[in-house]
PDB file of C-alpha atoms in Angstrom:
ATOM      1  CA  MET A   1       0.000   0.000   0.000  1.00 85.00           C
ATOM      2  CA  ILE A   2       1.280   3.468  -0.843  1.00 94.00           C
ATOM      3  CA  ARG A   3       1.629   5.806   2.100  1.00 94.00           C
ATOM      4  CA  LYS A   4       4.537   8.076   1.141  1.00 96.00           C
ATOM      5  CA  ILE A   5       5.374   9.543  -2.277  1.00 97.00           C
ATOM      6  CA  ILE A   6       8.574  11.542  -2.754  1.00 97.00           C
ATOM      7  CA  LEU A   7       8.614  14.288  -5.371  1.00 96.00           C
ATOM      8  CA  PRO A   8      12.060  15.889  -5.933  1.00 93.00           C
ATOM      9  CA  VAL A   9      11.899  19.377  -7.473  1.00 88.00           C
ATOM     10  CA  ARG A  10      14.507  21.903  -8.528  1.00 76.00           C
ATOM     11  CA  GLY A  11      12.677  24.731 -10.251  1.00 67.00           C
ATOM     12  CA  ASP A  12      12.867  23.337 -13.805  1.00 67.00           C
ATOM     13  CA  GLY A  13       9.195  23.998 -14.583  1.00 67.00           C
ATOM     14  CA  LYS A  14       8.149  20.321 -14.561  1.00 77.00           C
ATOM     15  CA  GLY A  15       7.140  20.030 -10.921  1.00 86.00           C
ATOM     16  CA  ASN A  16       3.479  21.021 -11.284  1.00 92.00           C
ATOM     17  CA  ASN A  17       2.719  18.220 -13.747  1.00 94.00           C
ATOM     18  CA  VAL A  18       4.475  15.604 -11.618  1.00 95.00           C
ATOM     19  CA  PHE A  19       2.707  16.927  -8.500  1.00 96.00           C
ATOM     20  CA  ALA A  20      -0.653  16.423 -10.218  1.00 96.00           C
ATOM     21  CA  HIS A  21       0.225  12.796 -11.056  1.00 97.00           C
ATOM     22  CA  ALA A  22       1.406  12.162  -7.492  1.00 97.00           C
ATOM     23  CA  ALA A  23      -1.769  13.753  -6.105  1.00 97.00           C
ATOM     24  CA  ALA A  24      -3.927  11.374  -8.138  1.00 97.00           C
ATOM     25  CA  LEU A  25      -2.280   8.409  -6.386  1.00 97.00           C
ATOM     26  CA  ALA A  26      -2.258  10.181  -3.022  1.00 97.00           C
ATOM     27  CA  HIS A  27      -6.046  10.552  -3.158  1.00 96.00           C
ATOM     28  CA  ARG A  28      -6.433   6.924  -4.217  1.00 96.00           C
ATOM     29  CA  PHE A  29      -4.378   5.641  -1.269  1.00 96.00           C
ATOM     30  CA  ASP A  30      -4.761   8.440   1.337  1.00 95.00           C
ATOM     31  CA  ALA A  31      -1.031   8.985   0.988  1.00 96.00           C
ATOM     32  CA  GLN A  32       1.380  11.815   1.741  1.00 96.00           C
ATOM     33  CA  VAL A  33       3.230  13.602  -1.068  1.00 97.00           C
ATOM     34  CA  VAL A  34       6.583  14.895   0.210  1.00 96.00           C
ATOM     35  CA  VAL A  35       7.959  17.584  -2.074  1.00 95.00           C
ATOM     36  CA  THR A  36      11.731  17.774  -1.609  1.00 92.00           C
ATOM     37  CA  HIS A  37      13.390  20.888  -2.979  1.00 87.00           C
ATOM     38  CA  CYS A  38      17.105  20.614  -3.686  1.00 81.00           C
ATOM     39  CA  ARG A  39      18.579  23.967  -2.675  1.00 73.00           C
ATOM     40  CA  PRO A  40      21.918  24.688  -4.384  1.00 66.00           C
ATOM     41  CA  ARG A  41      24.836  25.336  -2.063  1.00 61.00           C
ATOM     42  CA  PRO A  42      26.467  28.766  -2.453  1.00 56.00           C
ATOM     43  CA  ALA A  43      29.750  27.150  -3.525  1.00 58.00           C
ATOM     44  CA  ASP A  44      27.936  25.358  -6.351  1.00 59.00           C
ATOM     45  CA  MET A  45      26.747  28.704  -7.733  1.00 53.00           C
ATOM     46  CA  LEU A  46      30.231  30.229  -8.031  1.00 54.00           C
ATOM     47  CA  PRO A  47      32.362  29.956 -11.208  1.00 58.00           C
ATOM     48  CA  PHE A  48      34.204  26.638 -11.130  1.00 57.00           C
ATOM     49  CA  GLY A  49      38.006  26.746 -11.231  1.00 57.00           C
ATOM     50  CA  VAL A  50      38.192  30.549 -11.245  1.00 57.00           C
ATOM     51  CA  PRO A  51      40.215  32.129  -8.420  1.00 63.00           C
ATOM     52  CA  ILE A  52      38.145  34.832  -6.686  1.00 63.00           C
ATOM     53  CA  PRO A  53      39.516  37.413  -4.198  1.00 62.00           C
ATOM     54  CA  GLY A  54      38.185  37.015  -0.662  1.00 64.00           C
ATOM     55  CA  ILE A  55      36.022  40.138  -0.504  1.00 71.00           C
ATOM     56  CA  LEU A  56      34.456  39.486  -3.890  1.00 64.00           C
ATOM     57  CA  LYS A  57      33.901  35.829  -3.009  1.00 58.00           C
ATOM     58  CA  ASP A  58      32.053  36.799   0.182  1.00 65.00           C
ATOM     59  CA  GLN A  59      29.850  39.154  -1.821  1.00 67.00           C
ATOM     60  CA  LEU A  60      29.101  36.476  -4.427  1.00 61.00           C
ATOM     61  CA  VAL A  61      28.254  33.975  -1.692  1.00 62.00           C
ATOM     62  CA  ARG A  62      25.801  36.433  -0.094  1.00 70.00           C
ATOM     63  CA  GLN A  63      24.172  37.045  -3.467  1.00 66.00           C
ATOM     64  CA  ALA A  64      23.961  33.292  -4.070  1.00 64.00           C
ATOM     65  CA  VAL A  65      22.234  32.787  -0.713  1.00 65.00           C
ATOM     66  CA  GLU A  66      19.789  35.602  -1.462  1.00 70.00           C
ATOM     67  CA  LEU A  67      19.024  34.088  -4.857  1.00 67.00           C
ATOM     68  CA  ALA A  68      18.456  30.647  -3.315  1.00 67.00           C
ATOM     69  CA  ASP A  69      16.163  32.201  -0.681  1.00 70.00           C
ATOM     70  CA  GLN A  70      14.110  33.899  -3.386  1.00 72.00           C
ATOM     71  CA  GLU A  71      13.801  30.686  -5.401  1.00 73.00           C
ATOM     72  CA  GLU A  72      12.775  28.732  -2.317  1.00 74.00           C
ATOM     73  CA  GLY A  73      10.158  31.325  -1.404  1.00 77.00           C
ATOM     74  CA  VAL A  74       8.611  31.304  -4.877  1.00 81.00           C
ATOM     75  CA  LEU A  75       8.562  27.509  -5.114  1.00 83.00           C
ATOM     76  CA  LYS A  76       7.118  27.052  -1.638  1.00 87.00           C
ATOM     77  CA  THR A  77       4.335  29.545  -2.371  1.00 90.00           C
ATOM     78  CA  GLU A  78       3.556  27.706  -5.608  1.00 91.00           C
ATOM     79  CA  PHE A  79       3.608  24.398  -3.714  1.00 93.00           C
ATOM     80  CA  ILE A  80       1.019  25.576  -1.183  1.00 93.00           C
ATOM     81  CA  GLN A  81      -1.251  26.989  -3.892  1.00 95.00           C
ATOM     82  CA  LEU A  82      -1.000  23.876  -6.060  1.00 94.00           C
ATOM     83  CA  ALA A  83      -1.553  21.523  -3.104  1.00 96.00           C
ATOM     84  CA  GLU A  84      -4.781  23.354  -2.294  1.00 95.00           C
ATOM     85  CA  HIS A  85      -5.819  23.245  -5.967  1.00 95.00           C
ATOM     86  CA  LEU A  86      -5.189  19.489  -6.039  1.00 96.00           C
ATOM     87  CA  GLY A  87      -7.208  18.951  -2.878  1.00 96.00           C
ATOM     88  CA  LEU A  88      -4.256  18.042  -0.665  1.00 96.00           C
ATOM     89  CA  LYS A  89      -4.004  19.268   2.906  1.00 95.00           C
ATOM     90  CA  VAL A  90      -0.630  20.879   3.658  1.00 95.00           C
ATOM     91  CA  LEU A  91       0.807  19.306   6.800  1.00 93.00           C
ATOM     92  CA  ASP A  92       4.239  18.983   8.387  1.00 86.00           C
ATOM     93  CA  LYS A  93       3.491  15.333   9.110  1.00 83.00           C
ATOM     94  CA  PRO A  94       0.654  13.032   8.024  1.00 81.00           C
ATOM     95  CA  ASN A  95      -2.001  12.540  10.709  1.00 81.00           C
ATOM     96  CA  GLY A  96      -4.019   9.735   9.180  1.00 78.00           C
ATOM     97  CA  SER A  97      -6.809  12.025   8.042  1.00 82.00           C
ATOM     98  CA  GLY A  98      -6.407  11.519   4.300  1.00 91.00           C
ATOM     99  CA  ALA A  99      -4.278  12.625   1.371  1.00 96.00           C
ATOM    100  CA  CYS A 100      -1.847  15.404   2.255  1.00 96.00           C
ATOM    101  CA  ALA A 101       1.350  17.115   1.151  1.00 97.00           C
ATOM    102  CA  SER A 102       4.436  18.470   2.894  1.00 95.00           C
ATOM    103  CA  TRP A 103       7.542  20.441   1.937  1.00 94.00           C
ATOM    104  CA  ILE A 104      11.196  19.659   2.688  1.00 91.00           C
ATOM    105  CA  GLU A 105      14.088  21.957   1.829  1.00 86.00           C
ATOM    106  CA  GLU A 106      17.572  20.447   1.680  1.00 84.00           C
ATOM    107  CA  SER A 107      20.883  21.798   0.445  1.00 80.00           C
ATOM    108  CA  GLY A 108      23.264  19.787  -1.709  1.00 78.00           C
ATOM    109  CA  ARG A 109      23.317  17.706  -4.852  1.00 81.00           C
ATOM    110  CA  GLN A 110      19.971  16.410  -6.007  1.00 84.00           C
ATOM    111  CA  VAL A 111      21.286  12.848  -6.285  1.00 85.00           C
ATOM    112  CA  ASP A 112      22.067  12.939  -2.543  1.00 88.00           C
ATOM    113  CA  VAL A 113      18.677  14.445  -1.685  1.00 89.00           C
ATOM    114  CA  ILE A 114      16.959  11.682  -3.680  1.00 93.00           C
ATOM    115  CA  LYS A 115      19.056   9.014  -1.920  1.00 92.00           C
ATOM    116  CA  HIS A 116      18.263  10.465   1.494  1.00 92.00           C
ATOM    117  CA  HIS A 117      14.497  10.672   1.129  1.00 94.00           C
ATOM    118  CA  GLY A 118      13.784   8.186  -1.647  1.00 95.00           C
ATOM    119  CA  ARG A 119      15.019   5.055   0.081  1.00 95.00           C
ATOM    120  CA  LEU A 120      12.266   5.286   2.693  1.00 95.00           C
ATOM    121  CA  ALA A 121       9.427   6.083   0.312  1.00 97.00           C
ATOM    122  CA  ASP A 122       6.839   3.848  -1.297  1.00 97.00           C
ATOM    123  CA  LEU A 123       7.160   5.665  -4.617  1.00 98.00           C
ATOM    124  CA  ILE A 124       9.293   8.385  -6.196  1.00 98.00           C
ATOM    125  CA  ALA A 125       7.576  10.610  -8.763  1.00 97.00           C
ATOM    126  CA  VAL A 126       9.745  12.250 -11.434  1.00 96.00           C
ATOM    127  CA  ALA A 127       9.257  13.977 -14.768  1.00 95.00           C
ATOM    128  CA  GLN A 128       9.876  12.148 -18.017  1.00 95.00           C
ATOM    129  CA  PRO A 129      13.252  13.296 -19.386  1.00 93.00           C
ATOM    130  CA  ASP A 130      13.318  15.529 -22.442  1.00 87.00           C
ATOM    131  CA  VAL A 131      13.704  13.850 -25.813  1.00 76.00           C
ATOM    132  CA  ASP A 132      17.361  14.886 -25.944  1.00 73.00           C
ATOM    133  CA  ARG A 133      17.854  12.928 -22.662  1.00 67.00           C
ATOM    134  CA  ASN A 134      19.251  16.033 -21.004  1.00 67.00           C
ATOM    135  CA  LEU A 135      16.823  17.733 -18.625  1.00 75.00           C
ATOM    136  CA  GLY A 136      15.432  15.204 -16.143  1.00 86.00           C
ATOM    137  CA  ALA A 137      17.621  12.260 -17.146  1.00 89.00           C
ATOM    138  CA  ASN A 138      19.873  12.428 -14.083  1.00 89.00           C
ATOM    139  CA  THR A 139      16.889  12.703 -11.734  1.00 91.00           C
ATOM    140  CA  LEU A 140      15.294   9.576 -13.211  1.00 94.00           C
ATOM    141  CA  LYS A 141      18.607   7.722 -13.154  1.00 92.00           C
ATOM    142  CA  SER A 142      19.286   8.676  -9.527  1.00 93.00           C
ATOM    143  CA  ALA A 143      15.836   7.578  -8.414  1.00 95.00           C
ATOM    144  CA  LEU A 144      16.074   4.255 -10.262  1.00 94.00           C
ATOM    145  CA  PHE A 145      19.623   3.234  -9.418  1.00 93.00           C
ATOM    146  CA  HIS A 146      20.232   4.763  -5.991  1.00 94.00           C
ATOM    147  CA  THR A 147      17.071   4.079  -3.981  1.00 96.00           C
ATOM    148  CA  GLY A 148      15.773   0.588  -4.767  1.00 94.00           C
ATOM    149  CA  ARG A 149      12.251   2.003  -4.879  1.00 97.00           C
ATOM    150  CA  PRO A 150       9.582   2.160  -7.618  1.00 98.00           C
ATOM    151  CA  VAL A 151       9.768   5.290  -9.774  1.00 98.00           C
ATOM    152  CA  LEU A 152       6.684   6.870 -11.341  1.00 98.00           C
ATOM    153  CA  MET A 153       7.754   8.566 -14.594  1.00 97.00           C
ATOM    154  CA  CYS A 154       5.235  11.259 -15.519  1.00 97.00           C
ATOM    155  CA  PRO A 155       4.959  12.388 -19.154  1.00 96.00           C
ATOM    156  CA  PRO A 156       4.174  16.029 -19.952  1.00 94.00           C
ATOM    157  CA  THR A 157       0.465  16.644 -20.455  1.00 91.00           C
ATOM    158  CA  ASN A 158      -1.966  19.538 -20.583  1.00 87.00           C
ATOM    159  CA  THR A 159      -4.532  17.542 -18.611  1.00 90.00           C
ATOM    160  CA  PRO A 160      -2.883  15.602 -15.759  1.00 87.00           C
ATOM    161  CA  PRO A 161      -4.886  12.574 -14.599  1.00 91.00           C
ATOM    162  CA  LYS A 162      -7.308  12.897 -11.717  1.00 89.00           C
ATOM    163  CA  ILE A 163      -7.456   9.103 -11.378  1.00 92.00           C
ATOM    164  CA  LEU A 164      -4.463   6.805 -11.753  1.00 96.00           C
ATOM    165  CA  GLY A 165      -4.147   3.052 -11.468  1.00 95.00           C
ATOM    166  CA  GLU A 166      -7.707   1.922 -12.273  1.00 97.00           C
ATOM    167  CA  LYS A 167      -6.626   0.057 -15.392  1.00 98.00           C
ATOM    168  CA  LEU A 168      -3.011  -1.021 -15.685  1.00 98.00           C
ATOM    169  CA  THR A 169      -0.699  -3.241 -17.653  1.00 98.00           C
ATOM    170  CA  ILE A 170       2.331  -5.162 -16.426  1.00 98.00           C
ATOM    171  CA  ALA A 171       5.177  -5.735 -18.874  1.00 95.00           C
ATOM    172  CA  TRP A 172       6.329  -9.269 -18.081  1.00 94.00           C
ATOM    173  CA  ASN A 173       9.367 -11.253 -19.255  1.00 89.00           C
ATOM    174  CA  GLY A 174      10.064 -13.226 -16.091  1.00 89.00           C
ATOM    175  CA  SER A 175      13.196 -11.236 -15.255  1.00 88.00           C
ATOM    176  CA  THR A 176      14.361 -10.240 -11.782  1.00 90.00           C
ATOM    177  CA  GLU A 177      13.537  -6.614 -12.567  1.00 92.00           C
ATOM    178  CA  ALA A 178       9.992  -7.541 -13.642  1.00 92.00           C
ATOM    179  CA  ALA A 179       9.486  -9.643 -10.506  1.00 94.00           C
ATOM    180  CA  ARG A 180      10.698  -6.769  -8.304  1.00 96.00           C
ATOM    181  CA  ALA A 181       8.346  -4.411 -10.116  1.00 97.00           C
ATOM    182  CA  VAL A 182       5.374  -6.624  -9.256  1.00 98.00           C
ATOM    183  CA  ALA A 183       6.489  -7.111  -5.649  1.00 97.00           C
ATOM    184  CA  LEU A 184       7.071  -3.407  -4.989  1.00 98.00           C
ATOM    185  CA  THR A 185       3.814  -2.249  -6.592  1.00 98.00           C
ATOM    186  CA  ILE A 186       1.521  -5.033  -5.415  1.00 98.00           C
ATOM    187  CA  GLY A 187      -0.574  -2.550  -3.414  1.00 97.00           C
ATOM    188  CA  ILE A 188      -1.311  -0.602  -6.593  1.00 98.00           C
ATOM    189  CA  ILE A 189      -2.037  -3.788  -8.538  1.00 98.00           C
ATOM    190  CA  GLU A 190      -4.460  -5.044  -5.865  1.00 97.00           C
ATOM    191  CA  ARG A 191      -6.509  -1.840  -6.106  1.00 96.00           C
ATOM    192  CA  ALA A 192      -6.751  -1.852  -9.913  1.00 97.00           C
ATOM    193  CA  GLN A 193     -10.066  -2.674 -11.542  1.00 97.00           C
ATOM    194  CA  GLU A 194      -8.420  -4.231 -14.589  1.00 98.00           C
ATOM    195  CA  VAL A 195      -4.958  -5.809 -14.916  1.00 98.00           C
ATOM    196  CA  THR A 196      -3.437  -6.982 -18.192  1.00 98.00           C
ATOM    197  CA  LEU A 197      -0.178  -8.933 -18.415  1.00 97.00           C
ATOM    198  CA  LEU A 198       1.772  -8.136 -21.576  1.00 96.00           C
ATOM    199  CA  SER A 199       4.254 -10.741 -22.774  1.00 92.00           C
ATOM    200  CA  ALA A 200       6.262 -10.886 -25.982  1.00 87.00           C
ATOM    201  CA  GLY A 201       6.303 -14.668 -25.691  1.00 72.00           C
ATOM    202  CA  THR A 202      10.042 -14.843 -24.971  1.00 63.00           C
ATOM    203  CA  GLU A 203       9.915 -15.602 -21.248  1.00 62.00           C
ATOM    204  CA  ILE A 204      13.399 -17.048 -21.107  1.00 61.00           C
ATOM    205  CA  HIS A 205      14.140 -15.888 -17.571  1.00 62.00           C
ATOM    206  CA  GLY A 206      12.023 -18.398 -15.686  1.00 73.00           C
ATOM    207  CA  ALA A 207       8.516 -17.531 -14.493  1.00 89.00           C
ATOM    208  CA  SER A 208       5.980 -17.239 -17.308  1.00 92.00           C
ATOM    209  CA  SER A 209       3.040 -14.883 -17.622  1.00 94.00           C
ATOM    210  CA  SER A 210       0.816 -17.849 -16.685  1.00 94.00           C
ATOM    211  CA  ASP A 211       2.848 -18.256 -13.493  1.00 95.00           C
ATOM    212  CA  LEU A 212       2.337 -14.567 -12.743  1.00 96.00           C
ATOM    213  CA  GLU A 213      -1.384 -14.871 -13.409  1.00 97.00           C
ATOM    214  CA  SER A 214      -1.565 -17.728 -10.892  1.00 97.00           C
ATOM    215  CA  TYR A 215       0.455 -15.783  -8.307  1.00 97.00           C
ATOM    216  CA  LEU A 216      -1.791 -12.745  -8.595  1.00 98.00           C
ATOM    217  CA  ALA A 217      -4.839 -14.982  -8.235  1.00 98.00           C
ATOM    218  CA  THR A 218      -3.590 -16.077  -4.796  1.00 98.00           C
ATOM    219  CA  ARG A 219      -3.861 -12.412  -3.803  1.00 97.00           C
ATOM    220  CA  GLY A 220      -7.380 -12.108  -5.178  1.00 97.00           C
ATOM    221  CA  ILE A 221      -6.277 -10.315  -8.353  1.00 98.00           C
ATOM    222  CA  THR A 222      -7.851 -11.347 -11.643  1.00 98.00           C
ATOM    223  CA  ALA A 223      -5.521 -10.645 -14.564  1.00 98.00           C
ATOM    224  CA  LYS A 224      -5.749 -11.404 -18.248  1.00 97.00           C
ATOM    225  CA  ILE A 225      -2.756 -12.324 -20.398  1.00 96.00           C
ATOM    226  CA  GLU A 226      -1.999 -10.755 -23.744  1.00 95.00           C
ATOM    227  CA  ARG A 227       0.825 -12.489 -25.579  1.00 92.00           C
ATOM    228  CA  PHE A 228       2.165 -11.019 -28.786  1.00 90.00           C
ATOM    229  CA  GLN A 229       4.846 -11.365 -31.400  1.00 85.00           C
ATOM    230  CA  ALA A 230       6.430  -7.955 -31.704  1.00 76.00           C
ATOM    231  CA  LYS A 231       5.996  -6.323 -35.113  1.00 76.00           C
ATOM    232  CA  MET A 232       8.094  -3.387 -33.938  1.00 76.00           C
ATOM    233  CA  LYS A 233      10.489  -2.787 -31.044  1.00 86.00           C
ATOM    234  CA  ILE A 234       9.124  -4.516 -27.948  1.00 90.00           C
ATOM    235  CA  GLY A 235       9.065  -1.221 -26.028  1.00 92.00           C
ATOM    236  CA  GLU A 236       6.936   0.374 -28.735  1.00 93.00           C
ATOM    237  CA  GLU A 237       4.658  -2.678 -28.803  1.00 94.00           C
ATOM    238  CA  LEU A 238       4.180  -2.479 -25.031  1.00 95.00           C
ATOM    239  CA  LEU A 239       3.176   1.168 -25.273  1.00 96.00           C
ATOM    240  CA  ALA A 240       0.820   0.533 -28.189  1.00 95.00           C
ATOM    241  CA  ARG A 241      -0.909  -2.372 -26.449  1.00 95.00           C
ATOM    242  CA  THR A 242      -1.165  -0.472 -23.166  1.00 97.00           C
ATOM    243  CA  LYS A 243      -2.905   2.340 -25.041  1.00 96.00           C
ATOM    244  CA  ALA A 244      -5.195  -0.142 -26.826  1.00 96.00           C
ATOM    245  CA  CYS A 245      -6.181  -1.638 -23.447  1.00 94.00           C
ATOM    246  CA  GLY A 246      -7.294   1.796 -22.276  1.00 96.00           C
ATOM    247  CA  ALA A 247      -4.866   1.527 -19.358  1.00 97.00           C
ATOM    248  CA  ASP A 248      -3.842   4.653 -17.467  1.00 97.00           C
ATOM    249  CA  LEU A 249      -0.634   3.151 -16.050  1.00 98.00           C
ATOM    250  CA  MET A 250       2.062   0.626 -16.997  1.00 98.00           C
ATOM    251  CA  ILE A 251       4.359  -1.234 -14.593  1.00 98.00           C
ATOM    252  CA  MET A 252       7.652  -2.723 -15.736  1.00 96.00           C
ATOM    253  CA  GLY A 253      11.125  -3.793 -14.698  1.00 94.00           C
ATOM    254  CA  ALA A 254      13.758  -1.352 -15.940  1.00 92.00           C
ATOM    255  CA  TYR A 255      17.194  -1.714 -17.506  1.00 84.00           C
ATOM    256  CA  GLY A 256      17.761  -5.453 -17.461  1.00 70.00           C
ATOM    257  CA  ASP A 257      20.762  -4.563 -19.592  1.00 60.00           C
ATOM    258  CA  SER A 258      23.026  -1.787 -18.349  1.00 53.00           C
ATOM    259  CA  HIS A 259      21.715   1.772 -18.518  1.00 52.00           C
ATOM    260  CA  GLU A 260      24.639   2.786 -20.716  1.00 47.00           C
ATOM    261  CA  ARG A 261      24.062  -0.056 -23.192  1.00 46.00           C
ATOM    262  CA  GLU A 262      20.335   0.617 -23.445  1.00 46.00           C
ATOM    263  CA  THR A 263      20.886   4.365 -23.838  1.00 48.00           C
ATOM    264  CA  VAL A 264      23.313   3.862 -26.707  1.00 38.00           C
ATOM    265  CA  PHE A 265      21.632   0.947 -28.468  1.00 36.00           C
ATOM    266  CA  GLY A 266      17.994   1.717 -27.669  1.00 46.00           C
ATOM    267  CA  GLY A 267      16.896  -1.117 -25.381  1.00 75.00           C
ATOM    268  CA  ASN A 268      13.274  -1.742 -24.394  1.00 85.00           C
ATOM    269  CA  THR A 269      13.411   0.427 -21.270  1.00 90.00           C
ATOM    270  CA  GLN A 270      15.000   3.321 -23.098  1.00 89.00           C
ATOM    271  CA  VAL A 271      12.275   3.162 -25.755  1.00 91.00           C
ATOM    272  CA  ILE A 272       9.681   3.465 -22.972  1.00 94.00           C
ATOM    273  CA  VAL A 273      11.537   6.360 -21.342  1.00 94.00           C
ATOM    274  CA  ASP A 274      11.837   8.186 -24.654  1.00 93.00           C
ATOM    275  CA  LYS A 275       8.349   7.560 -26.061  1.00 94.00           C
ATOM    276  CA  ALA A 276       5.854   6.901 -23.259  1.00 96.00           C
ATOM    277  CA  GLU A 277       2.727   9.077 -23.348  1.00 95.00           C
ATOM    278  CA  ILE A 278       1.221   7.592 -20.200  1.00 96.00           C
ATOM    279  CA  PRO A 279       2.633   7.303 -16.673  1.00 97.00           C
ATOM    280  CA  VAL A 280       4.967   4.347 -16.203  1.00 98.00           C
ATOM    281  CA  ILE A 281       6.236   2.840 -12.959  1.00 98.00           C
ATOM    282  CA  LEU A 282       9.801   1.634 -13.436  1.00 97.00           C
ATOM    283  CA  VAL A 283      11.694  -0.649 -11.045  1.00 96.00           C
ATOM    284  CA  HIS A 284      15.341  -1.682 -11.312  1.00 92.00           C
TER     285      HIS A 284
END
């Protein structure tokens, strides 16, 4: 069951969309959305490798602190307004009274902030990286490879979902990553009204989609299996079939091959990351 969703933000303009996706799940599970803002350290805002006289350095540090204070103030105000718009109570700590949101400010590198808070979360919500794999790529990578937790990748949209997880697909190939994805999202799967298991028919890793269907049945989950022979890249086929099912969410194991190999050669996970138009929960 989801109780705590971490949402790392850094003022890149993508936070509102991700917040809306996280809020949809928070309402579904009476969960807390913890927005963690990574505040840059003054030293990180100074020119790298350029010697600066002491007096000038002190002045630049003060200006950097003032700039960080201004950014934090703006983002926190936006957070409170958006939380109210999304129907989330703003609390310092959850009190068991329903979906809520809270704000945490932490200085340092975002990868360290994600490690700190993400490892004790039920889900980490991040923006889908840009098509050039620049903005947002490091945040997704940090969440996937440094926390061990499920990561909800949220695509850009003009109409963020108000309901998430009613109909879902599970990309299944029997791999360790796929098995972890099911185990770590079982609370979401149990609450879904419709579950479809997508298999390319090459379950060479062990457990088959029929085995998964039987396992889910022991938990009271009725799932249907859709096997296919891929006419395109498997990642593209998974997205197409998820859309055809009318699903609002896909769950899958991520980067069975190395991240570097998939990024360069276009593995199944990287195809999903690059082309998904619906929210996807990724687990490594």
